[in-house]
Amino acid sequence: MCEIFWWVIFPYITGLIMIVGLLYRYAFRQLSWAAPSTEFFEKKWLRIGSPLFHWGIVFAVIGHVMGMVVPKGFYVAIGITDEMYHFGAIFGGGLAGLMVVAGLIILLIRKIIIDPVRIHASFADFFSVIALLIVAGLGTYMTIVYNTTVVAYEYRATIGPWFRSLFIFQPKYELMTSVPFIFKAHVIAAFALFASIPFTHLVHFYTLPVNYPGRAPQQYRSRAQYKNKDVPR
Ligand code: HEM
């Protein structure tokens, strides 16, 4: 019963909260669909922490697609052995994980110690950063420490097929029973985080900046650059 709760009911409930929450926010709270910049309050640490986190998460998402979405049979078919796969996952995934965790730690410390940043941060802002840190911290620990000290765990035979089975509404929950605890904790924490997305600034994850190249020019610019030019002062 416990297994059915965590690997069938919980992922669907959290997924449903995320989808309904996103639709509600899009329909009724669209103007707040953003992650307002705090660059105005502090630049130095933001310019280090933010790209570290964002680039790290892009690479981590690519890693998750390669591990959870692409079936193991595909790698076998193109001649990538288990050793080659795990070598790439540990180095590539490990580097991505370290970037995410380092970026999040910088952003969290900045949020705590820089007074104006802290004052303008809501409970939801702290919640997202701490929840991301827990999920990414567990993931990075699994990738770098568990895989190299315990066993290079073959999640492509358990977590991957279980994850894909959710999308065809035939959850293979029995695949998850033998999964090591730390991997289970990472997956449960990630689904809990998914449910929180509509209620935090993480919603901006669903707005890829695809219109940037064609949109109107900068909204904020330095006054200094426009001295003596055609801007009325
Ligand atoms: C908000 C969602 C999530 C975040 C932020 C996250 C973050 C991470 C990070 C940073 C790593 C370290 C390795 C890497 O960079 O790929 C990792 C590893 C891992 N994650 Fe996630 N994850 C999330 C969701 C999930 C979900 C939903 C699953 C499974 C269905 C999952 C399964 C795994 C597995 C199996 C690894 C170990 C990879 C390896 O050892 O090679 N993650 N995760």
PDB file of C-alpha atoms and ligand atoms in Angstrom:
ATOM      1  CA  MET A   1       0.000   0.000   0.000  1.00  0.00           C
ATOM      2  CA  CYS A   2       2.852   2.350   0.952  1.00  0.00           C
ATOM      3  CA  GLU A   3       4.541   1.623  -2.391  1.00  0.00           C
ATOM      4  CA  ILE A   4       1.315   2.403  -4.290  1.00  0.00           C
ATOM      5  CA  PHE A   5       1.035   5.705  -2.457  1.00  0.00           C
ATOM      6  CA  TRP A   6       4.571   6.930  -3.239  1.00  0.00           C
ATOM      7  CA  TRP A   7       4.911   5.591  -6.793  1.00  0.00           C
ATOM      8  CA  VAL A   8       1.332   5.947  -8.118  1.00  0.00           C
ATOM      9  CA  ILE A   9      -0.814   8.316  -6.051  1.00  0.00           C
ATOM     10  CA  PHE A  10       1.837  10.844  -5.005  1.00  0.00           C
ATOM     11  CA  PRO A  11       3.305  11.527  -8.495  1.00  0.00           C
ATOM     12  CA  TYR A  12      -0.160  11.950 -10.018  1.00  0.00           C
ATOM     13  CA  ILE A  13      -1.402  14.205  -7.191  1.00  0.00           C
ATOM     14  CA  THR A  14       1.684  16.429  -7.300  1.00  0.00           C
ATOM     15  CA  GLY A  15       1.573  16.473 -11.130  1.00  0.00           C
ATOM     16  CA  LEU A  16      -2.096  17.447 -11.043  1.00  0.00           C
ATOM     17  CA  ILE A  17      -1.455  20.236  -8.510  1.00  0.00           C
ATOM     18  CA  MET A  18       1.265  21.549 -10.815  1.00  0.00           C
ATOM     19  CA  ILE A  19      -0.865  21.477 -13.982  1.00  0.00           C
ATOM     20  CA  VAL A  20      -4.053  22.900 -12.398  1.00  0.00           C
ATOM     21  CA  GLY A  21      -1.987  25.471 -10.472  1.00  0.00           C
ATOM     22  CA  LEU A  22      -0.188  26.602 -13.640  1.00  0.00           C
ATOM     23  CA  LEU A  23      -3.481  26.892 -15.563  1.00  0.00           C
ATOM     24  CA  TYR A  24      -5.037  28.894 -12.705  1.00  0.00           C
ATOM     25  CA  ARG A  25      -2.037  31.202 -12.457  1.00  0.00           C
ATOM     26  CA  TYR A  26      -1.967  31.684 -16.234  1.00  0.00           C
ATOM     27  CA  ALA A  27      -5.688  32.492 -16.322  1.00  0.00           C
ATOM     28  CA  PHE A  28      -5.990  34.710 -13.229  1.00  0.00           C
ATOM     29  CA  ARG A  29      -2.524  35.846 -12.082  1.00  0.00           C
ATOM     30  CA  GLN A  30      -0.692  36.232 -15.369  1.00  0.00           C
ATOM     31  CA  LEU A  31       0.921  39.563 -14.465  1.00  0.00           C
ATOM     32  CA  SER A  32       2.864  37.912 -11.638  1.00  0.00           C
ATOM     33  CA  TRP A  33       4.177  35.172 -13.984  1.00  0.00           C
ATOM     34  CA  ALA A  34       7.822  36.204 -13.659  1.00  0.00           C
ATOM     35  CA  ALA A  35      10.903  36.128 -11.492  1.00  0.00           C
ATOM     36  CA  PRO A  36      11.566  39.825 -10.791  1.00  0.00           C
ATOM     37  CA  SER A  37      15.238  40.718 -10.881  1.00  0.00           C
ATOM     38  CA  THR A  38      17.076  41.664  -7.686  1.00  0.00           C
ATOM     39  CA  GLU A  39      20.115  42.875  -9.641  1.00  0.00           C
ATOM     40  CA  PHE A  40      19.187  46.409  -8.609  1.00  0.00           C
ATOM     41  CA  PHE A  41      20.024  45.518  -4.967  1.00  0.00           C
ATOM     42  CA  GLU A  42      23.186  43.473  -5.489  1.00  0.00           C
ATOM     43  CA  LYS A  43      25.115  42.534  -8.625  1.00  0.00           C
ATOM     44  CA  LYS A  44      28.433  40.904  -7.778  1.00  0.00           C
ATOM     45  CA  TRP A  45      27.232  37.626  -6.237  1.00  0.00           C
ATOM     46  CA  LEU A  46      24.167  37.434  -8.486  1.00  0.00           C
ATOM     47  CA  ARG A  47      26.426  37.492 -11.541  1.00  0.00           C
ATOM     48  CA  ILE A  48      28.283  34.446 -10.220  1.00  0.00           C
ATOM     49  CA  GLY A  49      25.473  32.440  -8.569  1.00  0.00           C
ATOM     50  CA  SER A  50      22.756  32.915 -11.186  1.00  0.00           C
ATOM     51  CA  PRO A  51      24.644  31.708 -14.307  1.00  0.00           C
ATOM     52  CA  LEU A  52      26.216  28.841 -12.326  1.00  0.00           C
ATOM     53  CA  PHE A  53      22.766  27.670 -11.245  1.00  0.00           C
ATOM     54  CA  HIS A  54      20.997  28.255 -14.571  1.00  0.00           C
ATOM     55  CA  TRP A  55      23.648  26.667 -16.806  1.00  0.00           C
ATOM     56  CA  GLY A  56      24.014  23.802 -14.335  1.00  0.00           C
ATOM     57  CA  ILE A  57      20.272  23.130 -14.385  1.00  0.00           C
ATOM     58  CA  VAL A  58      20.202  23.195 -18.216  1.00  0.00           C
ATOM     59  CA  PHE A  59      22.911  20.483 -18.278  1.00  0.00           C
ATOM     60  CA  ALA A  60      21.170  18.556 -15.465  1.00  0.00           C
ATOM     61  CA  VAL A  61      17.864  18.581 -17.412  1.00  0.00           C
ATOM     62  CA  ILE A  62      19.703  17.233 -20.480  1.00  0.00           C
ATOM     63  CA  GLY A  63      21.204  14.525 -18.204  1.00  0.00           C
ATOM     64  CA  HIS A  64      17.750  13.616 -16.853  1.00  0.00           C
ATOM     65  CA  VAL A  65      16.356  13.296 -20.379  1.00  0.00           C
ATOM     66  CA  MET A  66      19.296  11.009 -21.254  1.00  0.00           C
ATOM     67  CA  GLY A  67      18.766   8.881 -18.129  1.00  0.00           C
ATOM     68  CA  MET A  68      15.009   8.914 -17.513  1.00  0.00           C
ATOM     69  CA  VAL A  69      13.421   9.452 -20.941  1.00  0.00           C
ATOM     70  CA  VAL A  70      15.802   7.682 -23.361  1.00  0.00           C
ATOM     71  CA  PRO A  71      15.455   3.898 -22.827  1.00  0.00           C
ATOM     72  CA  LYS A  72      18.538   1.823 -22.034  1.00  0.00           C
ATOM     73  CA  GLY A  73      17.910  -0.194 -25.236  1.00  0.00           C
ATOM     74  CA  PHE A  74      18.777   2.882 -27.295  1.00  0.00           C
ATOM     75  CA  TYR A  75      22.280   3.070 -25.780  1.00  0.00           C
ATOM     76  CA  VAL A  76      22.781  -0.664 -26.316  1.00  0.00           C
ATOM     77  CA  ALA A  77      21.668  -0.285 -29.960  1.00  0.00           C
ATOM     78  CA  ILE A  78      24.208   2.465 -30.675  1.00  0.00           C
ATOM     79  CA  GLY A  79      27.028   0.611 -28.913  1.00  0.00           C
ATOM     80  CA  ILE A  80      27.315   2.660 -25.698  1.00  0.00           C
ATOM     81  CA  THR A  81      28.232   0.207 -22.943  1.00  0.00           C
ATOM     82  CA  ASP A  82      27.091   0.519 -19.302  1.00  0.00           C
ATOM     83  CA  GLU A  83      30.623   1.588 -18.323  1.00  0.00           C
ATOM     84  CA  MET A  84      30.710   4.323 -20.959  1.00  0.00           C
ATOM     85  CA  TYR A  85      27.260   5.562 -19.936  1.00  0.00           C
ATOM     86  CA  HIS A  86      28.062   5.696 -16.222  1.00  0.00           C
ATOM     87  CA  PHE A  87      31.438   7.323 -16.841  1.00  0.00           C
ATOM     88  CA  GLY A  88      29.685  10.113 -18.783  1.00  0.00           C
ATOM     89  CA  ALA A  89      26.887  10.369 -16.225  1.00  0.00           C
ATOM     90  CA  ILE A  90      29.278  10.651 -13.275  1.00  0.00           C
ATOM     91  CA  PHE A  91      31.545  13.260 -14.892  1.00  0.00           C
ATOM     92  CA  GLY A  92      28.982  15.215 -16.924  1.00  0.00           C
ATOM     93  CA  GLY A  93      26.150  14.889 -14.392  1.00  0.00           C
ATOM     94  CA  GLY A  94      28.525  15.431 -11.483  1.00  0.00           C
ATOM     95  CA  LEU A  95      29.839  18.675 -12.959  1.00  0.00           C
ATOM     96  CA  ALA A  96      26.292  19.877 -13.711  1.00  0.00           C
ATOM     97  CA  GLY A  97      25.209  18.958 -10.163  1.00  0.00           C
ATOM     98  CA  LEU A  98      28.148  20.814  -8.587  1.00  0.00           C
ATOM     99  CA  MET A  99      27.341  23.909 -10.662  1.00  0.00           C
ATOM    100  CA  VAL A 100      23.677  23.783  -9.547  1.00  0.00           C
ATOM    101  CA  VAL A 101      24.512  23.270  -5.875  1.00  0.00           C
ATOM    102  CA  ALA A 102      27.288  25.915  -5.815  1.00  0.00           C
ATOM    103  CA  GLY A 103      25.005  28.409  -7.595  1.00  0.00           C
ATOM    104  CA  LEU A 104      22.145  27.746  -5.181  1.00  0.00           C
ATOM    105  CA  ILE A 105      24.384  28.109  -2.109  1.00  0.00           C
ATOM    106  CA  ILE A 106      25.664  31.481  -3.401  1.00  0.00           C
ATOM    107  CA  LEU A 107      22.108  32.648  -4.161  1.00  0.00           C
ATOM    108  CA  LEU A 108      20.816  31.497  -0.755  1.00  0.00           C
ATOM    109  CA  ILE A 109      23.627  33.148   1.236  1.00  0.00           C
ATOM    110  CA  ARG A 110      23.108  36.320  -0.815  1.00  0.00           C
ATOM    111  CA  LYS A 111      19.392  36.214  -0.019  1.00  0.00           C
ATOM    112  CA  ILE A 112      20.160  35.918   3.699  1.00  0.00           C
ATOM    113  CA  ILE A 113      23.003  38.381   4.211  1.00  0.00           C
ATOM    114  CA  ILE A 114      22.263  41.207   1.746  1.00  0.00           C
ATOM    115  CA  ASP A 115      19.602  43.222   3.605  1.00  0.00           C
ATOM    116  CA  PRO A 116      17.558  44.634   0.666  1.00  0.00           C
ATOM    117  CA  VAL A 117      17.536  41.239  -1.083  1.00  0.00           C
ATOM    118  CA  ARG A 118      16.315  39.543   2.113  1.00  0.00           C
ATOM    119  CA  ILE A 119      13.668  42.160   2.786  1.00  0.00           C
ATOM    120  CA  HIS A 120      12.238  41.846  -0.734  1.00  0.00           C
ATOM    121  CA  ALA A 121      12.293  38.025  -0.686  1.00  0.00           C
ATOM    122  CA  SER A 122       9.056  36.241   0.179  1.00  0.00           C
ATOM    123  CA  PHE A 123       8.620  32.967   2.038  1.00  0.00           C
ATOM    124  CA  ALA A 124       8.028  31.307  -1.359  1.00  0.00           C
ATOM    125  CA  ASP A 125      11.400  32.626  -2.645  1.00  0.00           C
ATOM    126  CA  PHE A 126      13.269  31.055   0.271  1.00  0.00           C
ATOM    127  CA  PHE A 127      11.189  27.886  -0.055  1.00  0.00           C
ATOM    128  CA  SER A 128      12.106  27.435  -3.748  1.00  0.00           C
ATOM    129  CA  VAL A 129      15.829  27.924  -3.225  1.00  0.00           C
ATOM    130  CA  ILE A 130      15.957  25.599  -0.192  1.00  0.00           C
ATOM    131  CA  ALA A 131      13.769  22.931  -1.885  1.00  0.00           C
ATOM    132  CA  LEU A 132      15.941  23.087  -5.023  1.00  0.00           C
ATOM    133  CA  LEU A 133      19.026  22.784  -2.841  1.00  0.00           C
ATOM    134  CA  ILE A 134      17.637  19.652  -1.149  1.00  0.00           C
ATOM    135  CA  VAL A 135      16.656  18.007  -4.487  1.00  0.00           C
ATOM    136  CA  ALA A 136      19.860  18.966  -6.307  1.00  0.00           C
ATOM    137  CA  GLY A 137      22.034  18.205  -3.243  1.00  0.00           C
ATOM    138  CA  LEU A 138      20.609  14.656  -3.056  1.00  0.00           C
ATOM    139  CA  GLY A 139      21.004  14.208  -6.844  1.00  0.00           C
ATOM    140  CA  THR A 140      24.609  15.399  -6.795  1.00  0.00           C
ATOM    141  CA  TYR A 141      25.428  13.202  -3.800  1.00  0.00           C
ATOM    142  CA  MET A 142      23.925  10.183  -5.611  1.00  0.00           C
ATOM    143  CA  THR A 143      25.876  10.932  -8.776  1.00  0.00           C
ATOM    144  CA  ILE A 144      29.255  11.706  -7.270  1.00  0.00           C
ATOM    145  CA  VAL A 145      29.371   9.845  -3.943  1.00  0.00           C
ATOM    146  CA  TYR A 146      26.907   6.922  -4.107  1.00  0.00           C
ATOM    147  CA  ASN A 147      27.824   5.912  -7.659  1.00  0.00           C
ATOM    148  CA  THR A 148      31.545   5.883  -6.894  1.00  0.00           C
ATOM    149  CA  THR A 149      31.564   4.456  -3.360  1.00  0.00           C
ATOM    150  CA  VAL A 150      28.589   2.026  -3.236  1.00  0.00           C
ATOM    151  CA  VAL A 151      27.609   0.992  -6.773  1.00  0.00           C
ATOM    152  CA  ALA A 152      27.040   2.681 -10.157  1.00  0.00           C
ATOM    153  CA  TYR A 153      23.311   2.233  -9.673  1.00  0.00           C
ATOM    154  CA  GLU A 154      21.466   1.180 -12.837  1.00  0.00           C
ATOM    155  CA  TYR A 155      18.472   3.528 -12.581  1.00  0.00           C
ATOM    156  CA  ARG A 156      17.841   3.051 -16.319  1.00  0.00           C
ATOM    157  CA  ALA A 157      16.344  -0.343 -15.428  1.00  0.00           C
ATOM    158  CA  THR A 158      14.094   0.891 -12.587  1.00  0.00           C
ATOM    159  CA  ILE A 159      13.487   4.641 -12.117  1.00  0.00           C
ATOM    160  CA  GLY A 160      13.607   5.391 -15.873  1.00  0.00           C
ATOM    161  CA  PRO A 161      10.966   2.839 -16.966  1.00  0.00           C
ATOM    162  CA  TRP A 162       8.813   3.712 -13.914  1.00  0.00           C
ATOM    163  CA  PHE A 163       8.974   7.430 -14.792  1.00  0.00           C
ATOM    164  CA  ARG A 164       7.985   6.761 -18.417  1.00  0.00           C
ATOM    165  CA  SER A 165       5.158   4.418 -17.346  1.00  0.00           C
ATOM    166  CA  LEU A 166       3.501   7.354 -15.535  1.00  0.00           C
ATOM    167  CA  PHE A 167       2.923   9.110 -18.869  1.00  0.00           C
ATOM    168  CA  ILE A 168       0.999   6.196 -20.358  1.00  0.00           C
ATOM    169  CA  PHE A 169      -1.071   5.835 -17.166  1.00  0.00           C
ATOM    170  CA  GLN A 170       0.217   2.329 -16.458  1.00  0.00           C
ATOM    171  CA  PRO A 171       2.519   3.039 -13.493  1.00  0.00           C
ATOM    172  CA  LYS A 172       4.967   0.180 -12.932  1.00  0.00           C
ATOM    173  CA  TYR A 173       5.291   0.928  -9.212  1.00  0.00           C
ATOM    174  CA  GLU A 174       6.851  -2.472  -8.500  1.00  0.00           C
ATOM    175  CA  LEU A 175      10.040  -1.285 -10.261  1.00  0.00           C
ATOM    176  CA  MET A 176      10.576   1.271  -7.491  1.00  0.00           C
ATOM    177  CA  THR A 177      10.464  -1.109  -4.524  1.00  0.00           C
ATOM    178  CA  SER A 178      14.134  -2.160  -4.792  1.00  0.00           C
ATOM    179  CA  VAL A 179      15.503   1.347  -5.502  1.00  0.00           C
ATOM    180  CA  PRO A 180      18.047   2.606  -2.902  1.00  0.00           C
ATOM    181  CA  PHE A 181      16.541   4.958  -0.318  1.00  0.00           C
ATOM    182  CA  ILE A 182      18.531   8.034  -1.356  1.00  0.00           C
ATOM    183  CA  PHE A 183      17.289   7.757  -4.964  1.00  0.00           C
ATOM    184  CA  LYS A 184      13.711   7.382  -3.675  1.00  0.00           C
ATOM    185  CA  ALA A 185      14.154  10.473  -1.479  1.00  0.00           C
ATOM    186  CA  HIS A 186      15.443  12.484  -4.480  1.00  0.00           C
ATOM    187  CA  VAL A 187      12.469  11.501  -6.660  1.00  0.00           C
ATOM    188  CA  ILE A 188       9.862  12.191  -3.922  1.00  0.00           C
ATOM    189  CA  ALA A 189      11.453  15.575  -3.105  1.00  0.00           C
ATOM    190  CA  ALA A 190      11.483  16.433  -6.842  1.00  0.00           C
ATOM    191  CA  PHE A 191       7.767  15.672  -7.243  1.00  0.00           C
ATOM    192  CA  ALA A 192       6.958  17.731  -4.123  1.00  0.00           C
ATOM    193  CA  LEU A 193       8.962  20.568  -5.715  1.00  0.00           C
ATOM    194  CA  PHE A 194       6.982  20.202  -8.976  1.00  0.00           C
ATOM    195  CA  ALA A 195       3.737  20.725  -6.997  1.00  0.00           C
ATOM    196  CA  SER A 196       5.082  23.964  -5.495  1.00  0.00           C
ATOM    197  CA  ILE A 197       6.065  25.532  -8.856  1.00  0.00           C
ATOM    198  CA  PRO A 198       2.779  27.401  -9.573  1.00  0.00           C
ATOM    199  CA  PHE A 199       2.959  29.099  -6.156  1.00  0.00           C
ATOM    200  CA  THR A 200       6.494  30.464  -6.503  1.00  0.00           C
ATOM    201  CA  HIS A 201       8.675  32.442  -8.904  1.00  0.00           C
ATOM    202  CA  LEU A 202       9.777  29.093 -10.350  1.00  0.00           C
ATOM    203  CA  VAL A 203       6.826  29.495 -12.786  1.00  0.00           C
ATOM    204  CA  HIS A 204       9.230  31.393 -15.028  1.00  0.00           C
ATOM    205  CA  PHE A 205      10.729  27.980 -15.820  1.00  0.00           C
ATOM    206  CA  TYR A 206       7.741  27.498 -18.140  1.00  0.00           C
ATOM    207  CA  THR A 207       8.439  30.687 -20.056  1.00  0.00           C
ATOM    208  CA  LEU A 208      11.388  30.074 -22.323  1.00  0.00           C
ATOM    209  CA  PRO A 209      12.774  33.449 -23.469  1.00  0.00           C
ATOM    210  CA  VAL A 210      12.241  32.532 -27.142  1.00  0.00           C
ATOM    211  CA  ASN A 211      11.039  36.006 -28.126  1.00  0.00           C
ATOM    212  CA  TYR A 212      14.141  37.803 -26.765  1.00  0.00           C
ATOM    213  CA  PRO A 213      15.937  38.196 -30.107  1.00  0.00           C
ATOM    214  CA  GLY A 214      12.945  39.826 -31.780  1.00  0.00           C
ATOM    215  CA  ARG A 215      11.472  41.853 -28.934  1.00  0.00           C
ATOM    216  CA  ALA A 216      11.755  45.605 -28.268  1.00  0.00           C
ATOM    217  CA  PRO A 217      15.203  46.777 -27.087  1.00  0.00           C
ATOM    218  CA  GLN A 218      16.315  46.982 -23.442  1.00  0.00           C
ATOM    219  CA  GLN A 219      13.872  48.284 -20.911  1.00  0.00           C
ATOM    220  CA  TYR A 220      16.614  49.483 -18.559  1.00  0.00           C
ATOM    221  CA  ARG A 221      19.762  51.210 -19.710  1.00  0.00           C
ATOM    222  CA  SER A 222      22.543  53.286 -18.288  1.00  0.00           C
ATOM    223  CA  ARG A 223      21.887  57.043 -18.400  1.00  0.00           C
ATOM    224  CA  ALA A 224      25.612  57.624 -18.885  1.00  0.00           C
ATOM    225  CA  GLN A 225      25.690  55.996 -22.311  1.00  0.00           C
ATOM    226  CA  TYR A 226      23.027  58.343 -23.616  1.00  0.00           C
ATOM    227  CA  LYS A 227      24.555  61.639 -22.489  1.00  0.00           C
ATOM    228  CA  ASN A 228      24.462  64.273 -25.238  1.00  0.00           C
ATOM    229  CA  LYS A 229      22.566  61.921 -27.514  1.00  0.00           C
ATOM    230  CA  ASP A 230      18.977  62.082 -28.637  1.00  0.00           C
ATOM    231  CA  VAL A 231      17.440  61.112 -25.274  1.00  0.00           C
ATOM    232  CA  PRO A 232      15.661  64.092 -23.680  1.00  0.00           C
ATOM    233  CA  ARG A 233      17.012  64.756 -20.173  1.00  0.00           C
TER     234      ARG A 233
HETATM  235  C1  HEM B   1      13.138  19.601  -9.807  1.00  0.00           C
HETATM  236  C2  HEM B   1      13.482  18.427 -10.252  1.00  0.00           C
HETATM  237  C3  HEM B   1      14.871  17.836 -10.184  1.00  0.00           C
HETATM  238  C4  HEM B   1      16.086  18.431  -9.942  1.00  0.00           C
HETATM  239  C5  HEM B   1      16.388  19.898  -9.643  1.00  0.00           C
HETATM  240  C6  HEM B   1      17.085  17.383 -10.006  1.00  0.00           C
HETATM  241  C7  HEM B   1      18.447  17.571  -9.827  1.00  0.00           C
HETATM  242  C8  HEM B   1      19.404  16.581  -9.967  1.00  0.00           C
HETATM  243  C9  HEM B   1      20.823  16.816  -9.982  1.00  0.00           C
HETATM  244  C10 HEM B   1      21.495  18.178  -9.855  1.00  0.00           C
HETATM  245  C11 HEM B   1      21.431  15.610 -10.138  1.00  0.00           C
HETATM  246  C12 HEM B   1      22.942  15.356 -10.220  1.00  0.00           C
HETATM  247  C13 HEM B   1      23.307  14.818 -11.590  1.00  0.00           C
HETATM  248  C14 HEM B   1      22.861  15.623 -12.740  1.00  0.00           C
HETATM  249  O1  HEM B   1      23.183  16.804 -12.799  1.00  0.00           O
HETATM  250  O2  HEM B   1      22.112  15.098 -13.596  1.00  0.00           O
HETATM  251  C15 HEM B   1      20.383  14.600 -10.214  1.00  0.00           C
HETATM  252  C16 HEM B   1      20.594  13.243 -10.372  1.00  0.00           C
HETATM  253  C17 HEM B   1      19.600  12.328 -10.555  1.00  0.00           C
HETATM  254  N1  HEM B   1      18.256  12.572 -10.652  1.00  0.00           N
HETATM  255 FE1  HEM B   1      17.371  14.320 -10.442  1.00  0.00          FE
HETATM  256  N2  HEM B   1      16.450  16.179 -10.278  1.00  0.00           N
HETATM  257  C18 HEM B   1      15.103  16.415 -10.390  1.00  0.00           C
HETATM  258  C19 HEM B   1      14.123  15.493 -10.679  1.00  0.00           C
HETATM  259  C20 HEM B   1      14.311  14.156 -10.859  1.00  0.00           C
HETATM  260  C21 HEM B   1      13.276  13.196 -11.157  1.00  0.00           C
HETATM  261  C22 HEM B   1      11.789  13.537 -11.315  1.00  0.00           C
HETATM  262  C23 HEM B   1      13.884  11.973 -11.275  1.00  0.00           C
HETATM  263  C24 HEM B   1      13.287  10.639 -11.585  1.00  0.00           C
HETATM  264  C25 HEM B   1      12.124  10.403 -12.068  1.00  0.00           C
HETATM  265  C26 HEM B   1      15.299  12.168 -11.039  1.00  0.00           C
HETATM  266  C27 HEM B   1      16.258  11.165 -11.053  1.00  0.00           C
HETATM  267  C28 HEM B   1      17.614  11.366 -10.884  1.00  0.00           C
HETATM  268  C29 HEM B   1      18.601  10.298 -10.919  1.00  0.00           C
HETATM  269  C30 HEM B   1      18.317   8.821 -11.146  1.00  0.00           C
HETATM  270  C31 HEM B   1      19.855  10.902 -10.725  1.00  0.00           C
HETATM  271  C32 HEM B   1      21.216  10.209 -10.650  1.00  0.00           C
HETATM  272  C33 HEM B   1      21.926  10.360 -11.972  1.00  0.00           C
HETATM  273  C34 HEM B   1      23.262   9.621 -11.958  1.00  0.00           C
HETATM  274  O3  HEM B   1      23.656   9.148 -10.914  1.00  0.00           O
HETATM  275  O4  HEM B   1      23.866   9.559 -13.016  1.00  0.00           O
HETATM  276  N3  HEM B   1      15.530  13.505 -10.785  1.00  0.00           N
HETATM  277  N4  HEM B   1      19.160  15.220 -10.113  1.00  0.00           N
END
